[in-house]
């Protein structure tokens, strides 16, 4: 790294202390910061033929003034100046708001250059900028920078120009030459010049392409290095499971594994056997068979002489997992036990003692598993379901219950591959992207609110067959901000409608957890036929008899959440249905409803969701795992992200990377980001 570029901006002639203080607000401290302060868009001042310009598009035109300017005042300091402008074969109106002084400046038959918004229907240009005379040739493409405080866009352009004229030669290449050749990238000096002073659109595209790859490569190098050091410095356990027993266990399952399940099981088995600690994320759509994979992994670990733990977010989910694991593992002599906060007194003491003595092989439970009193004799495998529901701290405490046990995180939230390799870059990611044979896909319909009577008839038809239904609402109580049907109102309406025929339950986030569990239990046992709920039913609950779901105000949910909710039905042998009750106003809202009716594939939906909403909304704004990139966009540049990840992984695992002068800049970057703290760089 050239030290001159790391000097404060005050070394640039023309930038004093006052300007430096103003630039600090924009996080510009050094010459390098200023050179790499990128524009967020460009003003396009190229002259265009109006025939090619879209309605309401911004355009720059040059024409002859064809009428005397007409000035009208309306209200204090508000005016409208109109002229007729002849541009080639077009005679258009040109309007200037609140610029009355132009009346003196614009003369008949004079040539002027105007930039503004084009109204195709009215043949009118609403001007934002005007230049008396023909267009100046040096300003086809102008960069626009985001600015703060005292600094103006013109000012920042000037400062960058100063930095360039004095320090251009000091800019060093940071990407190894063979990558520049391989991907036909611009070198750093050319790319920086093209971003700040482009001559055309191609310049910008090529420069952006180079910096997107660089940003991703540097980020992925950091992730891959962390992963490498984490693996090498974590004394994991090598679990020598009995392969024949594992094969026999798989053979005894009541159904064959899908190809995707086989692939994922193999990946997990390799991890268990390796001396490094497993740190794997298992993604699988609702109903793809993650529990079976978990059962095989637990079986293998127990056969190697270790104990296993499965932690889930809610009691009812813990009970359901305990039931299904018990039925698969018990016949093979594996002792499974459930531990939740409901297990108290003598029974609790007994379980804790058996666990410490190694008499329990697999413990299933909620965060009760991470209480201080819980001691395992020999914990080898920790599985966390719906891992994003637990804090990092909770997951760490469970991991520390053993001597570096292998860790498997499971989630039914389909995270787009792009985000998974970015946010969970230090984990290995396994994906079950195939559904078990014979599983019926859920029929999804989009209906408007005025069709409610027909929908109620449809629900009743299902209930008369002995089935059950969910009705999901976005909010609990009236909100003045959002005009949304709420759970309490809908519950009253449905109780009245089905009075005496069917029992209607109500569940929402403000109920105490005992009451929530009670309502869910009644629904599971078919004592309640219709459950009105907010999104708290999103995770995990398994009621195979529920075949119908109605989602009120569906446009208020993202695609991934709608898909998660829909996955509550379709868990049994009967055909299931999901009705989206929505009247979206925006095009994006309509697009969401359309996509939901067209596909049941969670990964396809999550990719679409990412395109429509962006990564910030996907995890919620405060998700700290999302890196900030200056130019790169994880959604639109995902191919570059994948390429950079592969390149980074190869580099980190090759000995040449750690020795060759060609990679010195990249090694310095890793040192500066703290990844190589304490690491010897030979």
XYZ file of C-alpha atoms in Angstrom:
682
model
C 0.000 0.000 0.000
C 1.500 3.336 -1.069
C 1.989 5.338 2.142
C 1.500 8.670 0.324
C -2.142 7.758 -0.341
C -2.685 7.147 3.385
C -1.717 10.723 4.268
C -4.466 13.178 5.357
C -6.327 15.106 2.616
C -4.571 18.308 3.711
C -1.446 17.183 1.780
C -3.432 17.942 -1.394
C -2.609 21.521 -2.539
C -5.909 23.416 -2.496
C -7.461 21.550 0.467
C -7.074 23.318 3.794
C -7.975 22.410 7.369
C -11.542 23.757 7.087
C -12.300 21.654 3.991
C -10.680 18.612 5.648
C -13.056 19.015 8.616
C -16.055 19.163 6.252
C -14.824 16.040 4.393
C -14.504 14.153 7.694
C -18.297 14.223 7.961
C -18.357 12.169 4.755
C -15.792 9.717 6.203
C -13.092 11.074 3.882
C -9.844 11.307 5.859
C -7.020 10.340 3.481
C -6.051 10.890 -0.146
C -7.081 7.264 -0.803
C -10.542 7.879 0.718
C -11.026 10.833 -1.624
C -9.840 8.991 -4.747
C -12.144 6.084 -3.871
C -15.180 8.221 -3.043
C -17.365 6.971 -5.903
C -20.297 8.729 -7.633
C -23.675 7.080 -7.028
C -25.064 8.107 -10.427
C -24.251 10.149 -13.551
C -26.049 13.003 -15.246
C -26.303 12.182 -18.945
C -25.983 15.384 -20.998
C -25.713 13.727 -24.410
C -28.031 15.277 -27.011
C -30.768 12.885 -28.100
C -33.536 12.711 -30.677
C -36.896 13.239 -28.930
C -38.332 10.335 -30.950
C -36.162 7.973 -28.812
C -37.009 9.527 -25.442
C -39.524 7.762 -23.147
C -42.370 9.576 -21.354
C -41.106 11.306 -18.151
C -37.474 10.500 -18.987
C -34.756 13.067 -18.282
C -33.180 14.425 -21.456
C -30.864 17.161 -22.765
C -31.849 18.941 -26.007
C -30.501 21.841 -28.054
C -32.895 24.075 -29.995
C -33.829 27.516 -31.312
C -36.129 29.815 -29.306
C -39.321 30.129 -31.390
C -41.446 32.489 -29.261
C -41.064 35.375 -26.845
C -40.835 34.077 -23.229
C -44.225 34.248 -21.461
C -44.005 34.840 -17.684
C -46.886 34.175 -15.258
C -46.760 34.785 -11.482
C -48.976 32.776 -9.136
C -48.528 33.422 -5.420
C -45.521 34.946 -3.677
C -42.185 34.164 -5.342
C -43.790 31.554 -7.584
C -43.684 31.870 -11.338
C -43.828 29.941 -14.583
C -41.893 30.962 -17.682
C -42.876 29.291 -20.977
C -41.180 29.386 -24.382
C -41.597 27.501 -27.670
C -38.461 25.674 -28.745
C -37.721 24.318 -32.219
C -35.614 21.132 -32.044
C -35.013 19.655 -35.482
C -38.500 18.787 -36.716
C -40.159 19.222 -33.285
C -41.774 22.396 -31.942
C -42.187 21.890 -28.195
C -43.107 23.890 -25.090
C -40.388 24.463 -22.539
C -41.350 25.425 -18.962
C -39.113 26.988 -16.274
C -40.488 27.261 -12.725
C -39.460 30.083 -10.360
C -36.726 31.477 -12.634
C -38.289 34.812 -13.762
C -34.845 36.360 -14.501
C -34.559 34.077 -17.573
C -37.107 36.309 -19.377
C -34.323 38.875 -19.900
C -31.690 36.255 -20.806
C -33.563 34.249 -23.451
C -34.035 35.969 -26.801
C -35.946 34.974 -29.955
C -34.027 32.803 -32.476
C -31.267 32.196 -29.914
C -29.806 28.667 -29.560
C -30.137 27.252 -26.043
C -29.380 23.870 -24.392
C -31.986 22.614 -21.910
C -32.057 19.594 -19.554
C -35.336 18.471 -18.022
C -38.181 15.939 -17.812
C -39.971 15.145 -21.087
C -43.774 14.883 -21.124
C -44.387 12.943 -24.321
C -48.170 13.388 -24.264
C -48.133 17.185 -23.864
C -44.926 17.628 -25.884
C -43.562 19.680 -22.990
C -40.135 19.780 -21.362
C -40.025 20.848 -17.690
C -36.536 22.324 -17.441
C -34.138 21.809 -14.519
C -31.016 23.326 -16.183
C -30.463 25.751 -19.049
C -27.356 26.912 -20.899
C -27.545 29.865 -23.297
C -25.813 28.764 -26.489
C -24.831 25.413 -27.969
C -23.885 22.537 -25.713
C -20.392 22.644 -24.235
C -18.606 19.506 -25.481
C -16.830 18.584 -22.290
C -19.862 17.559 -20.256
C -21.565 14.515 -21.745
C -21.364 12.534 -18.548
C -21.203 14.230 -15.143
C -20.679 12.234 -11.929
C -23.079 12.926 -9.032
C -21.758 12.326 -5.499
C -23.673 12.132 -2.251
C -22.595 15.065 -0.060
C -23.056 16.281 3.515
C -22.871 19.572 5.398
C -20.870 22.330 3.713
C -19.620 20.193 0.808
C -21.369 20.599 -2.561
C -21.323 18.222 -5.562
C -19.327 20.816 -7.498
C -16.937 21.066 -4.559
C -16.309 17.333 -4.289
C -15.732 17.160 -8.062
C -13.078 19.864 -7.689
C -11.371 18.138 -4.734
C -11.223 14.825 -6.588
C -9.719 16.610 -9.609
C -7.036 18.114 -7.352
C -6.280 14.708 -5.812
C -5.990 13.159 -9.273
C -3.676 15.786 -10.703
C -1.275 15.446 -7.753
C -1.455 11.747 -6.789
C -2.530 9.852 -9.909
C 0.894 8.209 -10.361
C 0.849 6.878 -6.778
C -2.206 4.633 -7.378
C -1.039 1.005 -7.176
C -2.715 -2.092 -8.576
C -4.368 -4.296 -5.935
C -5.685 -7.147 -8.107
C -3.123 -9.769 -9.237
C -2.200 -9.395 -12.910
C -3.459 -12.834 -13.939
C -7.007 -11.993 -12.738
C -6.903 -8.722 -14.689
C -5.914 -10.677 -17.824
C -8.383 -13.524 -17.168
C -11.443 -11.294 -16.723
C -10.267 -8.495 -19.081
C -10.487 -5.918 -16.282
C -9.303 -2.311 -16.433
C -6.225 -1.559 -14.352
C -6.830 0.482 -11.193
C -5.570 3.835 -12.513
C -7.676 3.630 -15.702
C -10.745 2.420 -13.779
C -10.555 5.247 -11.212
C -10.184 7.835 -13.957
C -13.148 6.336 -15.846
C -15.409 6.418 -12.771
C -14.674 10.057 -11.944
C -14.176 11.480 -15.448
C -16.018 9.184 -17.885
C -16.313 10.023 -21.557
C -19.241 7.671 -22.142
C -21.422 4.959 -20.616
C -18.997 2.167 -21.601
C -16.254 3.777 -19.500
C -18.498 3.700 -16.433
C -19.618 0.096 -17.051
C -16.077 -1.224 -17.447
C -14.776 0.707 -14.419
C -17.684 -0.426 -12.281
C -17.142 -4.044 -13.381
C -13.535 -3.860 -12.183
C -14.343 -2.386 -8.765
C -17.281 -4.751 -8.152
C -14.928 -7.702 -8.635
C -12.283 -6.075 -6.408
C -14.751 -5.382 -3.585
C -16.097 -8.935 -3.682
C -12.613 -10.465 -3.924
C -11.341 -8.527 -0.882
C -14.467 -9.353 1.116
C -14.379 -13.053 0.211
C -10.630 -13.277 0.949
C -11.429 -12.072 4.447
C -14.259 -14.612 4.848
C -12.203 -17.513 3.457
C -9.192 -16.613 5.623
C -11.395 -16.469 8.746
C -12.838 -19.831 7.813
C -9.393 -21.353 7.253
C -7.971 -20.085 10.560
C -11.149 -21.010 12.428
C -10.849 -24.569 11.117
C -7.134 -24.908 11.739
C -7.217 -23.415 15.211
C -10.370 -25.115 16.432
C -9.506 -28.454 17.944
C -12.505 -30.373 16.675
C -13.285 -34.020 17.291
C -12.971 -36.751 14.717
C -16.092 -38.883 15.129
C -15.416 -42.447 14.025
C -19.011 -43.489 13.533
C -19.909 -47.043 12.524
C -20.548 -46.728 8.784
C -22.368 -50.088 8.522
C -24.722 -49.135 11.337
C -25.440 -45.754 9.696
C -26.215 -47.475 6.361
C -28.516 -49.956 8.135
C -30.279 -47.077 9.923
C -30.891 -45.275 6.596
C -32.145 -48.537 5.049
C -34.657 -48.997 7.904
C -36.233 -45.556 7.387
C -39.873 -45.811 6.241
C -39.081 -43.941 2.993
C -36.069 -43.652 0.678
C -33.888 -40.520 0.854
C -34.073 -38.060 -2.049
C -30.882 -37.405 -4.047
C -30.567 -34.019 -2.310
C -30.843 -35.626 1.151
C -28.182 -38.204 0.195
C -25.822 -35.448 -0.964
C -26.306 -33.428 2.232
C -25.896 -36.508 4.484
C -22.583 -37.292 2.754
C -21.353 -33.714 3.328
C -22.233 -33.953 7.032
C -20.600 -37.388 7.397
C -17.323 -36.053 5.956
C -17.467 -33.172 8.478
C -18.112 -35.491 11.427
C -15.104 -37.635 10.554
C -12.720 -34.715 9.928
C -10.558 -33.438 12.821
C -11.940 -29.902 12.290
C -15.093 -28.675 13.948
C -18.129 -28.792 11.672
C -19.724 -25.371 11.142
C -22.457 -26.059 8.601
C -25.723 -24.371 7.641
C -28.390 -26.743 6.337
C -31.067 -25.042 4.281
C -34.171 -26.854 3.173
C -37.630 -25.769 2.231
C -40.566 -26.573 4.516
C -41.220 -30.311 4.161
C -37.951 -31.128 2.376
C -36.899 -33.591 5.086
C -34.352 -31.784 7.267
C -35.464 -33.681 10.403
C -34.508 -37.008 8.804
C -31.048 -35.630 7.972
C -30.735 -34.449 11.589
C -31.745 -37.934 12.816
C -29.048 -39.605 10.639
C -26.378 -37.157 11.894
C -27.414 -37.754 15.537
C -27.416 -41.522 14.996
C -23.889 -41.384 13.516
C -22.585 -39.277 16.407
C -24.091 -41.626 19.025
C -22.638 -44.643 17.198
C -19.231 -42.935 17.566
C -19.737 -42.792 21.349
C -20.944 -39.191 21.711
C -24.120 -37.418 22.839
C -26.215 -35.139 20.634
C -28.351 -32.069 21.306
C -31.121 -30.450 19.242
C -32.203 -26.925 20.217
C -35.409 -25.400 18.778
C -37.120 -22.038 19.439
C -40.495 -23.129 20.885
C -41.836 -25.809 23.244
C -44.415 -27.140 20.822
C -41.737 -27.518 18.149
C -39.459 -29.267 20.664
C -42.280 -31.726 21.460
C -42.890 -32.442 17.771
C -39.172 -32.986 17.076
C -38.881 -35.213 20.164
C -41.804 -37.311 18.928
C -40.437 -37.804 15.391
C -36.816 -38.417 16.517
C -38.008 -40.819 19.211
C -39.910 -42.875 16.614
C -36.823 -43.078 14.341
C -34.055 -43.549 16.936
C -35.606 -45.478 19.840
C -35.939 -48.724 17.855
C -32.150 -48.649 17.417
C -31.609 -48.416 21.155
C -30.895 -44.673 21.193
C -32.313 -42.882 24.228
C -33.957 -39.526 23.380
C -35.273 -37.150 26.042
C -37.162 -33.863 25.941
C -36.130 -30.959 28.183
C -38.153 -27.726 28.217
C -39.026 -25.192 30.916
C -42.260 -27.166 31.549
C -40.210 -30.120 32.840
C -39.833 -29.336 36.544
C -39.033 -30.774 39.962
C -38.081 -34.418 40.423
C -38.370 -35.314 36.726
C -36.011 -32.467 35.786
C -33.386 -33.512 38.358
C -33.593 -37.067 37.122
C -33.033 -36.013 33.455
C -30.061 -33.817 34.378
C -28.456 -36.658 36.333
C -28.972 -39.189 33.518
C -27.519 -36.681 31.028
C -24.400 -36.097 33.138
C -23.953 -39.864 33.546
C -24.181 -40.391 29.783
C -27.425 -42.401 30.100
C -29.211 -40.033 27.658
C -27.914 -40.103 24.065
C -29.913 -37.277 22.495
C -31.396 -34.287 24.329
C -34.084 -32.255 22.543
C -35.342 -28.946 23.896
C -35.693 -25.178 23.838
C -33.156 -22.714 25.251
C -33.597 -24.714 28.494
C -30.670 -26.718 27.055
C -28.259 -23.835 27.689
C -29.039 -23.365 31.390
C -25.998 -23.655 33.704
C -27.383 -26.796 35.373
C -27.316 -28.776 32.095
C -24.135 -30.892 31.840
C -23.409 -33.401 29.087
C -20.984 -36.249 29.663
C -19.598 -36.238 26.136
C -21.331 -33.848 23.721
C -20.305 -34.449 20.098
C -22.981 -32.828 17.934
C -25.125 -29.739 18.415
C -28.020 -29.086 15.997
C -29.864 -25.762 16.137
C -33.154 -25.490 14.240
C -34.270 -22.123 12.820
C -30.913 -20.747 13.931
C -31.738 -17.104 13.124
C -34.275 -17.216 15.983
C -31.472 -17.657 18.523
C -28.925 -15.002 19.353
C -25.246 -15.631 18.608
C -24.648 -15.763 22.374
C -27.229 -18.528 22.924
C -25.710 -20.624 20.132
C -22.216 -20.124 21.594
C -23.275 -21.230 25.097
C -24.736 -24.471 23.724
C -21.562 -25.102 21.706
C -19.460 -24.694 24.846
C -21.369 -27.465 26.634
C -18.886 -29.881 25.028
C -15.251 -30.007 23.933
C -15.592 -28.290 20.512
C -18.607 -30.319 19.328
C -19.589 -30.344 15.651
C -22.301 -27.783 14.916
C -25.140 -28.002 12.380
C -27.557 -25.084 11.922
C -30.857 -25.826 10.189
C -33.280 -23.352 8.639
C -36.473 -23.592 6.605
C -36.111 -19.954 5.542
C -34.765 -20.306 2.028
C -31.900 -17.834 2.009
C -30.867 -16.977 -1.547
C -27.495 -18.473 -2.378
C -26.090 -14.975 -2.937
C -26.917 -13.959 0.627
C -25.963 -17.300 2.162
C -22.407 -17.125 0.792
C -22.107 -13.500 1.891
C -23.682 -13.459 5.340
C -22.723 -17.024 6.289
C -19.421 -16.899 4.414
C -17.518 -18.543 7.274
C -19.908 -21.542 7.264
C -20.251 -24.395 4.829
C -23.707 -24.303 3.263
C -25.717 -27.427 2.369
C -28.995 -27.175 0.516
C -31.851 -29.689 0.222
C -33.343 -28.440 -3.025
C -35.679 -31.333 -3.795
C -39.001 -32.414 -2.290
C -39.760 -36.009 -1.203
C -41.712 -37.977 -3.813
C -45.500 -37.940 -3.613
C -45.758 -34.631 -1.759
C -48.677 -32.670 -3.203
C -47.949 -29.066 -4.087
C -50.153 -26.455 -2.391
C -52.649 -24.780 -4.744
C -52.363 -21.021 -4.257
C -54.945 -18.435 -5.336
C -54.993 -14.656 -5.206
C -58.393 -13.160 -4.325
C -59.728 -9.650 -3.645
C -61.531 -8.693 -0.416
C -64.929 -8.556 -2.125
C -64.716 -12.351 -2.634
C -64.787 -13.044 1.121
C -68.179 -14.812 1.046
C -66.914 -17.314 -1.528
C -63.771 -17.879 0.526
C -65.794 -18.561 3.701
C -67.801 -21.102 1.706
C -64.544 -22.743 0.574
C -63.264 -22.911 4.198
C -66.547 -24.488 5.335
C -66.310 -27.104 2.574
C -62.876 -28.172 3.899
C -64.059 -28.169 7.525
C -67.037 -30.419 6.678
C -64.526 -32.973 5.353
C -63.017 -33.005 8.853
C -60.033 -30.827 7.897
C -58.733 -27.683 9.627
C -57.776 -24.182 8.504
C -55.555 -21.226 9.404
C -56.496 -17.575 8.913
C -53.457 -15.274 9.154
C -53.630 -11.520 9.896
C -50.783 -8.987 9.849
C -51.593 -7.003 13.018
C -53.073 -7.651 16.450
C -55.037 -4.455 17.064
C -56.222 -1.408 15.127
C -53.408 0.827 14.034
C -54.150 4.291 12.766
C -51.162 4.078 10.474
C -52.175 0.871 8.762
C -55.693 0.194 7.645
C -55.412 -3.548 8.119
C -57.848 -6.250 9.221
C -56.633 -7.335 12.609
C -56.642 -10.734 14.265
C -59.093 -9.820 17.016
C -61.734 -8.468 14.594
C -61.355 -11.423 12.238
C -61.653 -13.836 15.158
C -64.937 -12.172 16.262
C -66.297 -12.244 12.702
C -65.446 -15.932 12.146
C -66.702 -16.977 15.608
C -70.030 -15.345 14.708
C -70.068 -16.907 11.196
C -69.276 -20.496 12.319
C -71.182 -20.171 15.624
C -72.090 -23.591 17.014
C -70.627 -25.453 14.012
C -66.861 -25.141 14.467
C -64.493 -23.944 17.207
C -62.403 -20.864 16.316
C -59.134 -20.230 18.193
C -57.058 -17.036 18.443
C -53.303 -16.724 18.701
C -51.039 -13.680 18.647
C -47.667 -12.490 19.924
C -49.005 -10.761 23.038
C -50.428 -13.934 24.543
C -48.344 -15.465 27.354
C -46.364 -18.460 26.053
C -48.435 -20.959 28.141
C -51.599 -19.693 26.413
C -49.947 -19.866 22.981
C -48.880 -23.447 23.646
C -52.375 -24.289 24.883
C -54.045 -22.865 21.739
C -51.571 -24.716 19.501
C -52.145 -27.947 21.408
C -55.934 -27.621 20.984
C -55.433 -27.010 17.257
C -53.042 -29.980 16.950
C -55.638 -32.231 18.641
C -58.451 -30.876 16.380
C -60.317 -29.454 19.381
C -60.098 -26.138 17.474
C -60.914 -26.386 13.751
C -60.122 -22.853 12.665
C -57.110 -20.925 13.991
C -56.933 -17.159 13.571
C -53.366 -16.066 14.117
C -50.726 -13.444 13.470
C -47.433 -14.638 11.991
C -46.394 -16.410 15.210
C -47.341 -19.740 13.572
C -44.639 -19.177 10.976
C -42.057 -21.590 12.319
C -42.235 -25.309 12.596
C -45.684 -26.334 13.801
C -46.838 -29.565 12.226
C -50.602 -30.137 11.897
C -51.039 -32.617 8.999
C -54.839 -32.247 9.145
C -54.706 -28.510 8.293
C -55.339 -28.144 4.543
C -56.416 -24.559 4.173
C -54.803 -21.190 4.792
C -56.208 -17.725 4.163
C -53.763 -14.810 4.478
C -55.387 -11.394 5.019
C -53.672 -8.343 3.469
C -51.079 -10.620 1.900
C -49.429 -7.672 0.146
C -48.043 -6.594 3.540
C -45.730 -9.627 3.662
C -42.555 -10.394 1.752
C -42.468 -13.427 -0.546
C -40.294 -15.474 1.804
C -42.631 -14.874 4.721
C -45.701 -15.733 2.635
C -43.976 -18.951 1.595
C -43.071 -19.780 5.206
C -46.683 -19.268 6.251
C -48.014 -21.313 3.344
C -45.755 -24.166 4.472
C -47.933 -24.679 7.578
C -50.413 -26.532 5.335
C -49.761 -29.356 2.885
C -48.117 -31.525 5.543
C -50.503 -34.466 5.284
C -51.866 -36.697 2.524
C -54.731 -34.370 1.506
C -54.637 -31.649 -1.151
C -54.028 -28.259 0.479
C -54.901 -24.690 -0.499
C -53.627 -21.201 0.254
C -55.677 -18.089 -0.519
C -53.964 -14.702 -0.607
C -56.514 -12.041 0.227
C -54.935 -8.884 -1.176
C -55.558 -5.709 -3.096
C -52.041 -4.416 -3.775
C -51.730 -0.898 -5.141
C -48.128 -1.100 -6.368
C -46.731 -3.039 -9.304
C -44.280 -4.804 -6.953
C -47.208 -5.926 -4.760
C -49.089 -7.321 -7.765
C -45.916 -9.043 -8.969
C -45.517 -10.735 -5.559
C -49.039 -12.131 -5.600
C -48.543 -13.410 -9.152
C -45.249 -15.153 -8.300
C -46.834 -16.831 -5.231
C -49.549 -18.408 -7.376
C -46.989 -19.625 -9.931
C -44.385 -21.450 -7.836
C -43.982 -23.503 -4.659
C -40.196 -23.426 -4.825
C -38.874 -21.508 -1.799
C -35.464 -20.833 -3.331
C -36.945 -19.408 -6.511
C -39.187 -17.195 -4.366
C -36.342 -16.050 -2.135
C -34.300 -14.982 -5.178
C -37.311 -13.017 -6.481
C -37.866 -11.513 -3.041
C -34.277 -10.355 -2.984
C -34.710 -8.722 -6.409
C -37.938 -6.994 -5.367
C -36.952 -5.920 -1.855
C -33.150 -5.861 -1.670
C -30.892 -7.517 0.913
C -31.538 -4.980 3.717
C -35.215 -5.886 3.923
C -34.490 -9.585 3.657
C -32.891 -9.823 7.097
C -34.302 -6.623 8.521
C -32.426 -3.343 8.486
C -30.345 -4.044 11.578
C -28.837 -7.312 10.359
C -25.186 -6.694 11.112
C -24.098 -9.591 8.918
C -24.657 -7.610 5.740
C -21.456 -5.985 4.518
C -21.465 -2.457 3.106
C -20.150 -2.284 -0.444
C -19.404 0.995 -2.248
C -20.329 -0.159 -5.751
C -21.077 -3.867 -5.634
C -24.662 -5.056 -5.320
C -25.083 -8.599 -4.017
C -28.306 -9.097 -5.954
C -27.452 -7.779 -9.394
C -23.775 -8.690 -9.318
C -24.242 -12.193 -7.919
C -22.227 -13.804 -10.728
C -19.225 -11.661 -9.843
C -19.758 -12.603 -6.177
C -19.668 -16.329 -6.988
C -16.554 -15.903 -9.149
C -14.771 -13.852 -6.474
C -15.652 -16.451 -3.848
C -14.154 -19.284 -5.894
C -11.024 -17.237 -6.618
C -10.626 -16.258 -2.951
C -11.033 -19.862 -1.755
C -8.364 -21.068 -4.204
C -5.946 -18.322 -3.168
C -6.334 -18.838 0.571
C -5.685 -22.577 0.242
C -2.644 -22.271 -2.024
C 0.836 -21.927 -0.538
C 1.824 -19.482 -3.334
C -0.618 -16.899 -1.955
C 1.290 -16.681 1.338
C 4.748 -16.363 -0.295
C 4.556 -14.759 -3.746
C 5.229 -10.986 -4.146
C 2.343 -10.934 -6.657
C -0.160 -11.266 -3.782
C 1.498 -8.829 -1.388
C -1.247 -6.165 -1.741
C -3.939 -8.738 -0.907
C -2.000 -9.978 2.139
C -1.595 -6.374 3.334
C -5.369 -5.944 2.970
C -5.962 -8.987 5.199
C -3.550 -7.536 7.756
C -5.301 -4.153 7.703
C -8.710 -5.780 8.263
C -7.331 -7.601 11.300
C -7.777 -11.098 9.879
C -4.062 -11.859 10.045
C -3.533 -10.432 13.500
C -0.808 -12.497 15.088
C -0.375 -14.523 11.879
C 3.139 -14.820 10.537
C 3.485 -13.506 7.013
C 6.676 -15.039 5.653
